[in-house]
Amino acid sequence: MSTATAEAGLNVQTSEGPVRGRVLGDTRSWRGIPYAEPPVGELRLRRPRRARPWRDVLDASGFGPWAPQRTRRLLPGPGPRTPMSEDCLTINVTAPKTPSAEPLPVLVFLHGGAFSSGSAAMELIDGSGMVAGGNVLFVSMNYRLGALGFMDFRAYSTPERPFETNVGLADQVAALEWVQRNIAAFGGDPDNITLFGESAGATAALTLMCVPAADGLFHRAFLQSPAAGVAYGPELAEQWAAEFLGILGIGAGGAAEALSELPAAPLVAAAEQLTDKITPDAQPGARSLAPVVDGSFLPLHPLDAFAQGKARQIPLVLGTMNNEGTLFDRFHNILPTSEERIEKMFALTEPDLRDGVVAAYKGYPHKRQAVEIGGEAVFWHPGLQVIQAHSESAPAWCYRFDYAPRAARLAGLGATHGLDLPAVFGTYGTGVGKTLVLLGNRRTAANVGHRFQSALLRFAKTGAPGPMWPKYDTVSRRTKIFDRYDRIELDPRSARRKAWNGYRGYR
């Protein structure tokens, strides 16, 4: 193939200006394209504004800056030289090396990281293999994180310095609007957008199904381990904002000036202290960096929106890991995975349900059962609430990912939170993915991952994940189990499901 042919279509005219990408292996890639104005100065803690046009060709060969966050030691990217900056609202597109004669399905991914960390540049979520093998387009983005993206400071607004809430979610809406305006120029089909994500990314995607401003911007959703209950009303959000300012030593009178002018670093540090050291003990199971049910941008709590049939009526795949809680208990202790936290969680939320729930976990308060309760309270149970409600009015499929490579099993983690990422992206050959198969199981892991990725690609192309995966309904509750050998189970963990019935958590 000639150089001219290989580089065909690298210059693309977007709605804001021309961009030039580069060929990477079997794909063409455009990275770091601004989709909104830098959210700095007067735009800090405000909803995003569309990027200003440019005339000269923009070099789109490298990822944009990571949003300000804590250390990236567990979130490796393509290079440590990629900076952190509040000027982080950029989007990336990967397309097959050879342009297609027909518009291709588009998969838009939202990265996870507890709404406080992560980036589209993480090597674990490299979509190039998916694009080259699946003949689709892959889109990823950076959005505001931490206090700058997911806290509610409206109580401290002044006429001169107004603040808005849900700005991190609004960033994602702005990026999806950019996709609608521009993806056809890259060879994508704007009428076939599948939104998918993992952890906080899946939580955000689920929440966007309930956000009026996102209506029509995506047509399917594939959600990996969403924490569907992680959205809260103004009372809790205001409490956490006050505690955040208290950590910084700032009173209400000086809040507007401080929030406008402080560097990002102390805001990141204060958010870390609040979310990792204070909230998990004060409100176990809650997350103080989260979407806010503000009555306008997010009119209803997502669980209520799904229960009332008011979420977007689109095809939905949703699943969780077999051992969600073990990762957090071992490395990131923010879940209610101890007896003390579990008892306080029930005391603050649903004390009348406590006895029935813990009785469904034989052996509690043994550590293993406590970890299971914590993981299933945050991920499995609320996810099940979503899928069973959605199945009443729209196509819905449910899965559980049970496969764990030998290294994860020997570490006592099992099929824990996040282990589906190298599976769905086919990234067992790099970084964290490679570590998981160092002790063996590389071929089996790759096979499981291929089946999982294939289900996503079929879903993106056809609206269904495959003929061997029946829809979910509230009678049989058929659930796909991804493991060394896949299977369908009827109403898995039915005793636990019934015990959790009625639990609402924090609102």
Tab-separated table of C-alpha atoms in Angstrom, residues 179-503:
chain	number	residue	atom	x	y	z
A	179	VAL	CA	-19.888	13.526	17.952
A	180	GLN	CA	-23.272	14.269	16.414
A	181	ARG	CA	-21.873	17.271	14.551
A	182	ASN	CA	-18.639	15.709	13.379
A	183	ILE	CA	-18.497	11.930	13.357
A	184	ALA	CA	-19.746	11.614	9.767
A	185	ALA	CA	-16.611	13.451	8.618
A	186	PHE	CA	-14.530	10.640	10.173
A	187	GLY	CA	-16.640	7.925	8.540
A	188	GLY	CA	-19.045	7.268	11.411
A	189	ASP	CA	-22.816	7.000	11.516
A	190	PRO	CA	-24.323	9.699	13.774
A	191	ASP	CA	-27.542	7.668	13.927
A	192	ASN	CA	-25.772	4.623	15.378
A	193	ILE	CA	-23.989	5.685	18.554
A	194	THR	CA	-23.400	3.152	21.342
A	195	LEU	CA	-22.401	4.708	24.648
A	196	PHE	CA	-20.418	2.398	26.913
A	197	GLY	CA	-18.341	2.744	30.023
A	198	GLU	CA	-16.998	1.015	33.097
A	199	SER	CA	-17.441	1.883	36.774
A	200	ALA	CA	-17.895	5.679	37.059
A	201	GLY	CA	-18.010	5.805	33.254
A	202	ALA	CA	-20.881	3.318	33.250
A	203	THR	CA	-22.551	5.245	36.083
A	204	ALA	CA	-22.301	8.415	34.010
A	205	ALA	CA	-23.687	6.700	30.907
A	206	LEU	CA	-26.594	5.315	32.930
A	207	THR	CA	-27.230	8.777	34.372
A	208	LEU	CA	-27.154	10.337	30.894
A	209	MET	CA	-30.053	8.035	29.990
A	210	CYS	CA	-32.002	10.190	32.488
A	211	VAL	CA	-30.650	13.617	31.424
A	212	PRO	CA	-32.959	15.533	29.046
A	213	ALA	CA	-30.039	17.375	27.431
A	214	ALA	CA	-28.619	14.022	26.242
A	215	ASP	CA	-31.807	12.996	24.432
A	216	GLY	CA	-31.040	11.705	20.941
A	217	LEU	CA	-27.266	11.856	21.364
A	218	PHE	CA	-26.813	8.070	21.662
A	219	HIS	CA	-28.922	5.103	20.684
A	220	ARG	CA	-27.706	2.140	22.783
A	221	ALA	CA	-25.892	1.689	26.079
A	222	PHE	CA	-23.529	-1.050	27.296
A	223	LEU	CA	-22.756	-0.603	30.986
A	224	GLN	CA	-19.969	-2.402	32.848
A	225	SER	CA	-20.283	-2.263	36.654
A	226	PRO	CA	-22.257	0.949	37.086
A	227	ALA	CA	-22.926	2.160	40.624
A	228	ALA	CA	-26.496	3.082	39.774
A	229	GLY	CA	-27.312	4.496	43.193
A	230	VAL	CA	-24.457	7.016	43.104
A	231	ALA	CA	-26.468	10.211	42.626
A	232	TYR	CA	-27.762	12.363	45.451
A	233	GLY	CA	-30.146	15.160	46.239
A	234	PRO	CA	-29.188	18.746	47.130
A	235	GLU	CA	-29.136	18.171	50.903
A	236	LEU	CA	-26.311	15.634	50.861
A	237	ALA	CA	-24.517	17.524	48.091
A	238	GLU	CA	-24.607	20.754	50.115
A	239	GLN	CA	-23.370	18.948	53.221
A	240	TRP	CA	-20.406	17.538	51.332
A	241	ALA	CA	-19.598	20.925	49.789
A	242	ALA	CA	-19.507	22.479	53.271
A	243	GLU	CA	-17.248	19.684	54.547
A	244	PHE	CA	-14.992	20.155	51.528
A	245	LEU	CA	-14.588	23.865	52.277
A	246	GLY	CA	-13.976	23.030	55.927
A	247	ILE	CA	-11.059	20.806	54.932
A	248	LEU	CA	-9.620	23.779	53.060
A	249	GLY	CA	-10.225	26.065	56.069
A	250	ILE	CA	-12.543	28.307	54.080
A	251	GLY	CA	-15.692	29.910	55.459
A	252	ALA	CA	-18.855	30.561	53.494
A	253	GLY	CA	-17.980	34.233	53.092
A	254	GLY	CA	-14.767	33.523	51.225
A	255	ALA	CA	-15.937	30.461	49.310
A	256	ALA	CA	-16.709	32.108	45.964
A	257	GLU	CA	-13.297	33.756	45.760
A	258	ALA	CA	-11.432	30.630	46.900
A	259	LEU	CA	-13.267	28.288	44.533
A	260	SER	CA	-12.547	30.687	41.684
A	261	GLU	CA	-8.899	31.372	42.366
A	262	LEU	CA	-7.294	28.454	44.226
A	263	PRO	CA	-4.993	26.263	42.108
A	264	ALA	CA	-6.318	22.850	41.201
A	265	ALA	CA	-3.873	20.948	43.456
A	266	PRO	CA	-5.388	21.867	46.858
A	267	LEU	CA	-8.871	21.213	45.480
A	268	VAL	CA	-7.765	17.735	44.393
A	269	ALA	CA	-6.211	17.066	47.805
A	270	ALA	CA	-9.305	18.225	49.704
A	271	ALA	CA	-11.583	16.108	47.527
A	272	GLU	CA	-9.369	13.087	48.121
A	273	GLN	CA	-9.570	13.573	51.880
A	274	LEU	CA	-13.341	13.986	51.771
A	275	THR	CA	-14.102	11.063	49.485
A	276	ASP	CA	-11.541	8.557	50.711
A	277	LYS	CA	-11.305	9.272	54.434
A	278	ILE	CA	-14.464	11.060	55.600
A	279	THR	CA	-17.478	10.052	53.496
A	280	PRO	CA	-16.837	6.262	53.555
A	281	ASP	CA	-17.086	6.282	57.362
A	282	ALA	CA	-19.723	9.013	57.742
A	283	GLN	CA	-22.076	7.724	55.013
A	284	PRO	CA	-20.859	4.215	54.124
A	285	GLY	CA	-21.819	3.262	50.607
A	286	ALA	CA	-22.200	6.849	49.422
A	287	ARG	CA	-19.805	8.759	47.177
A	288	SER	CA	-19.459	12.521	47.672
A	289	LEU	CA	-18.150	13.003	44.135
A	290	ALA	CA	-21.262	12.149	42.149
A	291	PRO	CA	-24.079	13.437	39.945
A	292	VAL	CA	-26.549	15.684	41.742
A	293	VAL	CA	-30.310	15.341	41.368
A	294	ASP	CA	-30.791	19.064	40.806
A	295	GLY	CA	-34.321	18.943	39.399
A	296	SER	CA	-33.377	20.394	36.014
A	297	PHE	CA	-30.267	18.978	34.345
A	298	LEU	CA	-30.909	15.712	36.235
A	299	PRO	CA	-34.618	15.888	37.153
A	300	LEU	CA	-34.895	12.508	38.914
A	301	HIS	CA	-32.601	10.099	40.660
A	302	PRO	CA	-31.618	7.537	37.980
A	303	LEU	CA	-33.097	4.646	39.985
A	304	ASP	CA	-36.392	6.522	40.238
A	305	ALA	CA	-36.300	7.474	36.553
A	306	PHE	CA	-35.853	3.842	35.524
A	307	ALA	CA	-38.517	2.642	37.972
A	308	GLN	CA	-40.992	5.151	36.522
A	309	GLY	CA	-40.119	4.341	32.907
A	310	LYS	CA	-38.727	7.838	32.351
A	311	ALA	CA	-35.183	6.840	31.389
A	312	ARG	CA	-34.292	6.786	27.684
A	313	GLN	CA	-36.066	3.835	26.049
A	314	ILE	CA	-33.084	2.407	24.192
A	315	PRO	CA	-31.500	-1.070	24.048
A	316	LEU	CA	-29.445	-1.648	27.187
A	317	VAL	CA	-26.843	-4.190	28.291
A	318	LEU	CA	-25.822	-4.026	31.962
A	319	GLY	CA	-23.644	-6.281	34.047
A	320	THR	CA	-21.359	-6.569	37.037
A	321	MET	CA	-18.368	-8.577	38.151
A	322	ASN	CA	-18.648	-11.692	40.283
A	323	ASN	CA	-16.482	-10.210	43.064
A	324	GLU	CA	-16.940	-6.445	42.815
A	325	GLY	CA	-15.913	-5.602	46.356
A	326	THR	CA	-12.545	-7.347	46.683
A	327	LEU	CA	-10.566	-4.716	44.741
A	328	PHE	CA	-11.824	-1.912	46.961
A	329	ASP	CA	-11.270	-3.818	50.183
A	330	ARG	CA	-7.672	-4.490	49.165
A	331	PHE	CA	-6.576	-1.308	47.380
A	332	HIS	CA	-9.130	1.496	47.580
A	333	ASN	CA	-11.066	1.231	50.817
A	334	ILE	CA	-14.131	3.335	50.009
A	335	LEU	CA	-16.909	0.706	50.112
A	336	PRO	CA	-18.840	-0.645	53.123
A	337	THR	CA	-16.811	-3.848	53.296
A	338	SER	CA	-16.466	-4.040	57.103
A	339	GLU	CA	-19.032	-4.890	59.760
A	340	GLU	CA	-18.779	-1.407	61.256
A	341	ARG	CA	-19.516	0.324	57.948
A	342	ILE	CA	-22.250	-2.117	56.946
A	343	GLU	CA	-24.114	-1.669	60.228
A	344	LYS	CA	-23.885	2.118	59.923
A	345	MET	CA	-25.007	1.995	56.270
A	346	PHE	CA	-28.192	0.163	57.235
A	347	ALA	CA	-28.768	2.429	60.242
A	348	LEU	CA	-28.670	5.463	57.939
A	349	THR	CA	-30.658	3.975	55.071
A	350	GLU	CA	-32.904	0.929	55.531
A	351	PRO	CA	-32.678	-0.452	59.108
A	352	ASP	CA	-35.828	-2.542	58.637
A	353	LEU	CA	-34.152	-4.485	55.827
A	354	ARG	CA	-30.889	-5.110	57.635
A	355	ASP	CA	-31.690	-8.494	59.182
A	356	GLY	CA	-33.037	-9.983	55.982
A	357	VAL	CA	-30.091	-8.847	53.902
A	358	VAL	CA	-27.321	-10.035	56.196
A	359	ALA	CA	-29.123	-13.373	56.675
A	360	ALA	CA	-28.767	-13.928	52.914
A	361	TYR	CA	-24.973	-13.827	53.315
A	362	LYS	CA	-24.289	-16.943	55.369
A	363	GLY	CA	-21.315	-16.388	57.630
A	364	TYR	CA	-21.653	-12.608	58.069
A	365	PRO	CA	-19.949	-10.754	59.752
A	366	HIS	CA	-17.032	-12.838	58.463
A	367	LYS	CA	-14.821	-10.702	56.226
A	368	ARG	CA	-15.643	-12.513	52.989
A	369	GLN	CA	-19.377	-11.989	53.413
A	370	ALA	CA	-18.871	-8.370	54.475
A	371	VAL	CA	-16.914	-7.696	51.288
A	372	GLU	CA	-19.674	-9.354	49.259
A	373	ILE	CA	-22.320	-7.172	50.911
A	374	GLY	CA	-20.334	-4.002	50.228
A	375	GLY	CA	-19.766	-4.790	46.569
A	376	GLU	CA	-23.320	-5.932	45.943
A	377	ALA	CA	-24.862	-2.976	47.784
A	378	VAL	CA	-23.056	-0.514	45.532
A	379	PHE	CA	-22.942	-2.362	42.197
A	380	TRP	CA	-25.028	-5.535	41.843
A	381	HIS	CA	-28.272	-4.664	43.632
A	382	PRO	CA	-28.813	-1.178	42.119
A	383	GLY	CA	-27.753	-2.498	38.714
A	384	LEU	CA	-30.378	-5.203	39.033
A	385	GLN	CA	-32.978	-2.558	39.897
A	386	VAL	CA	-32.135	-0.770	36.655
A	387	ILE	CA	-32.160	-3.784	34.349
A	388	GLN	CA	-35.380	-5.259	35.711
A	389	ALA	CA	-37.200	-1.909	35.424
A	390	HIS	CA	-35.837	-1.198	31.953
A	391	SER	CA	-36.761	-4.664	30.702
A	392	GLU	CA	-40.437	-3.812	31.211
A	393	SER	CA	-40.375	-1.208	28.449
A	394	ALA	CA	-37.237	-1.639	26.293
A	395	PRO	CA	-34.828	-4.378	25.141
A	396	ALA	CA	-32.489	-5.297	28.015
A	397	TRP	CA	-29.770	-7.881	28.581
A	398	CYS	CA	-27.993	-8.731	31.837
A	399	TYR	CA	-24.615	-10.377	32.440
A	400	ARG	CA	-22.200	-11.306	35.185
A	401	PHE	CA	-18.470	-11.561	34.459
A	402	ASP	CA	-17.055	-14.488	36.429
A	403	TYR	CA	-13.733	-15.103	34.701
A	404	ALA	CA	-10.549	-14.294	36.608
A	405	PRO	CA	-7.017	-15.133	35.417
A	406	ARG	CA	-4.880	-17.235	37.745
A	407	ALA	CA	-2.981	-14.196	39.084
A	408	ALA	CA	-6.211	-12.553	40.252
A	409	ARG	CA	-7.427	-15.756	41.880
A	410	LEU	CA	-4.140	-16.343	43.703
A	411	ALA	CA	-4.248	-12.753	44.945
A	412	GLY	CA	-7.650	-13.433	46.486
A	413	LEU	CA	-9.392	-10.948	44.198
A	414	GLY	CA	-11.349	-13.269	41.939
A	415	ALA	CA	-13.307	-11.634	39.143
A	416	THR	CA	-13.122	-8.224	40.725
A	417	HIS	CA	-13.991	-4.715	39.666
A	418	GLY	CA	-12.245	-3.615	36.469
A	419	LEU	CA	-11.005	-7.013	35.284
A	420	ASP	CA	-13.448	-6.832	32.381
A	421	LEU	CA	-11.530	-3.902	30.868
A	422	PRO	CA	-8.642	-5.886	29.331
A	423	ALA	CA	-11.262	-8.399	28.209
A	424	VAL	CA	-13.489	-5.970	26.344
A	425	PHE	CA	-10.589	-3.972	24.882
A	426	GLY	CA	-8.342	-6.940	24.137
A	427	THR	CA	-5.463	-5.350	26.063
A	428	TYR	CA	-4.047	-8.403	27.828
A	429	GLY	CA	-0.772	-7.740	26.022
A	430	THR	CA	0.018	-4.410	27.695
A	431	GLY	CA	0.486	-2.988	31.179
A	432	VAL	CA	-2.011	-4.156	33.787
A	433	GLY	CA	-3.516	-6.630	31.318
A	434	LYS	CA	-0.142	-8.325	30.826
A	435	THR	CA	0.360	-8.565	34.591
A	436	LEU	CA	-2.934	-10.414	34.943
A	437	VAL	CA	-1.773	-13.238	32.669
A	438	LEU	CA	1.855	-13.469	33.794
A	439	LEU	CA	1.066	-16.641	35.756
A	440	GLY	CA	-0.793	-18.258	32.890
A	441	ASN	CA	-4.275	-18.367	31.371
A	442	ARG	CA	-3.326	-15.945	28.596
A	443	ARG	CA	-5.097	-17.979	25.901
A	444	THR	CA	-8.208	-18.553	28.012
A	445	ALA	CA	-8.341	-14.900	29.005
A	446	ALA	CA	-8.055	-13.881	25.368
A	447	ASN	CA	-10.863	-16.270	24.401
A	448	VAL	CA	-13.186	-14.974	27.110
A	449	GLY	CA	-12.307	-11.429	26.142
A	450	HIS	CA	-12.974	-12.118	22.468
A	451	ARG	CA	-16.474	-13.397	23.283
A	452	PHE	CA	-17.157	-10.399	25.504
A	453	GLN	CA	-15.899	-7.892	22.946
A	454	SER	CA	-17.816	-9.660	20.170
A	455	ALA	CA	-21.032	-9.264	22.140
A	456	LEU	CA	-20.382	-5.523	22.442
A	457	LEU	CA	-19.608	-5.200	18.729
A	458	ARG	CA	-22.745	-7.142	17.728
A	459	PHE	CA	-24.761	-4.936	20.047
A	460	ALA	CA	-23.309	-1.806	18.437
A	461	LYS	CA	-24.012	-3.067	14.934
A	462	THR	CA	-27.403	-4.741	15.370
A	463	GLY	CA	-28.914	-3.601	18.671
A	464	ALA	CA	-28.625	-7.088	20.221
A	465	PRO	CA	-25.552	-8.780	21.762
A	466	GLY	CA	-26.032	-12.103	19.990
A	467	PRO	CA	-28.345	-15.081	19.432
A	468	MET	CA	-26.982	-17.061	22.390
A	469	TRP	CA	-27.826	-14.297	24.846
A	470	PRO	CA	-31.576	-14.035	25.609
A	471	LYS	CA	-33.179	-10.811	26.770
A	472	TYR	CA	-33.695	-10.210	30.460
A	473	ASP	CA	-37.216	-10.309	31.887
A	474	THR	CA	-38.605	-10.258	35.399
A	475	VAL	CA	-40.000	-13.803	35.159
A	476	SER	CA	-37.020	-15.966	34.173
A	477	ARG	CA	-34.309	-13.322	34.819
A	478	ARG	CA	-31.983	-15.008	32.314
A	479	THR	CA	-28.439	-13.757	32.815
A	480	LYS	CA	-25.340	-14.394	30.702
A	481	ILE	CA	-22.364	-15.607	32.722
A	482	PHE	CA	-18.987	-14.941	31.088
A	483	ASP	CA	-16.434	-17.484	32.260
A	484	ARG	CA	-14.053	-20.087	30.895
A	485	TYR	CA	-17.236	-21.618	29.449
A	486	ASP	CA	-20.133	-19.194	29.083
A	487	ARG	CA	-23.612	-20.129	30.243
A	488	ILE	CA	-27.078	-18.750	30.916
A	489	GLU	CA	-28.363	-18.759	34.501
A	490	LEU	CA	-31.948	-18.202	35.630
A	491	ASP	CA	-32.281	-15.629	38.421
A	492	PRO	CA	-28.750	-15.954	39.828
A	493	ARG	CA	-28.460	-15.177	43.541
A	494	SER	CA	-32.245	-15.139	43.843
A	495	ALA	CA	-32.216	-15.305	47.664
A	496	ARG	CA	-30.007	-12.242	47.857
A	497	ARG	CA	-32.070	-10.416	45.229
A	498	LYS	CA	-35.233	-10.949	47.271
A	499	ALA	CA	-33.501	-9.894	50.495
A	500	TRP	CA	-32.361	-6.586	48.980
A	501	ASN	CA	-35.816	-5.872	47.531
A	502	GLY	CA	-36.983	-2.474	48.736
A	503	TYR	CA	-33.557	-1.122	49.622
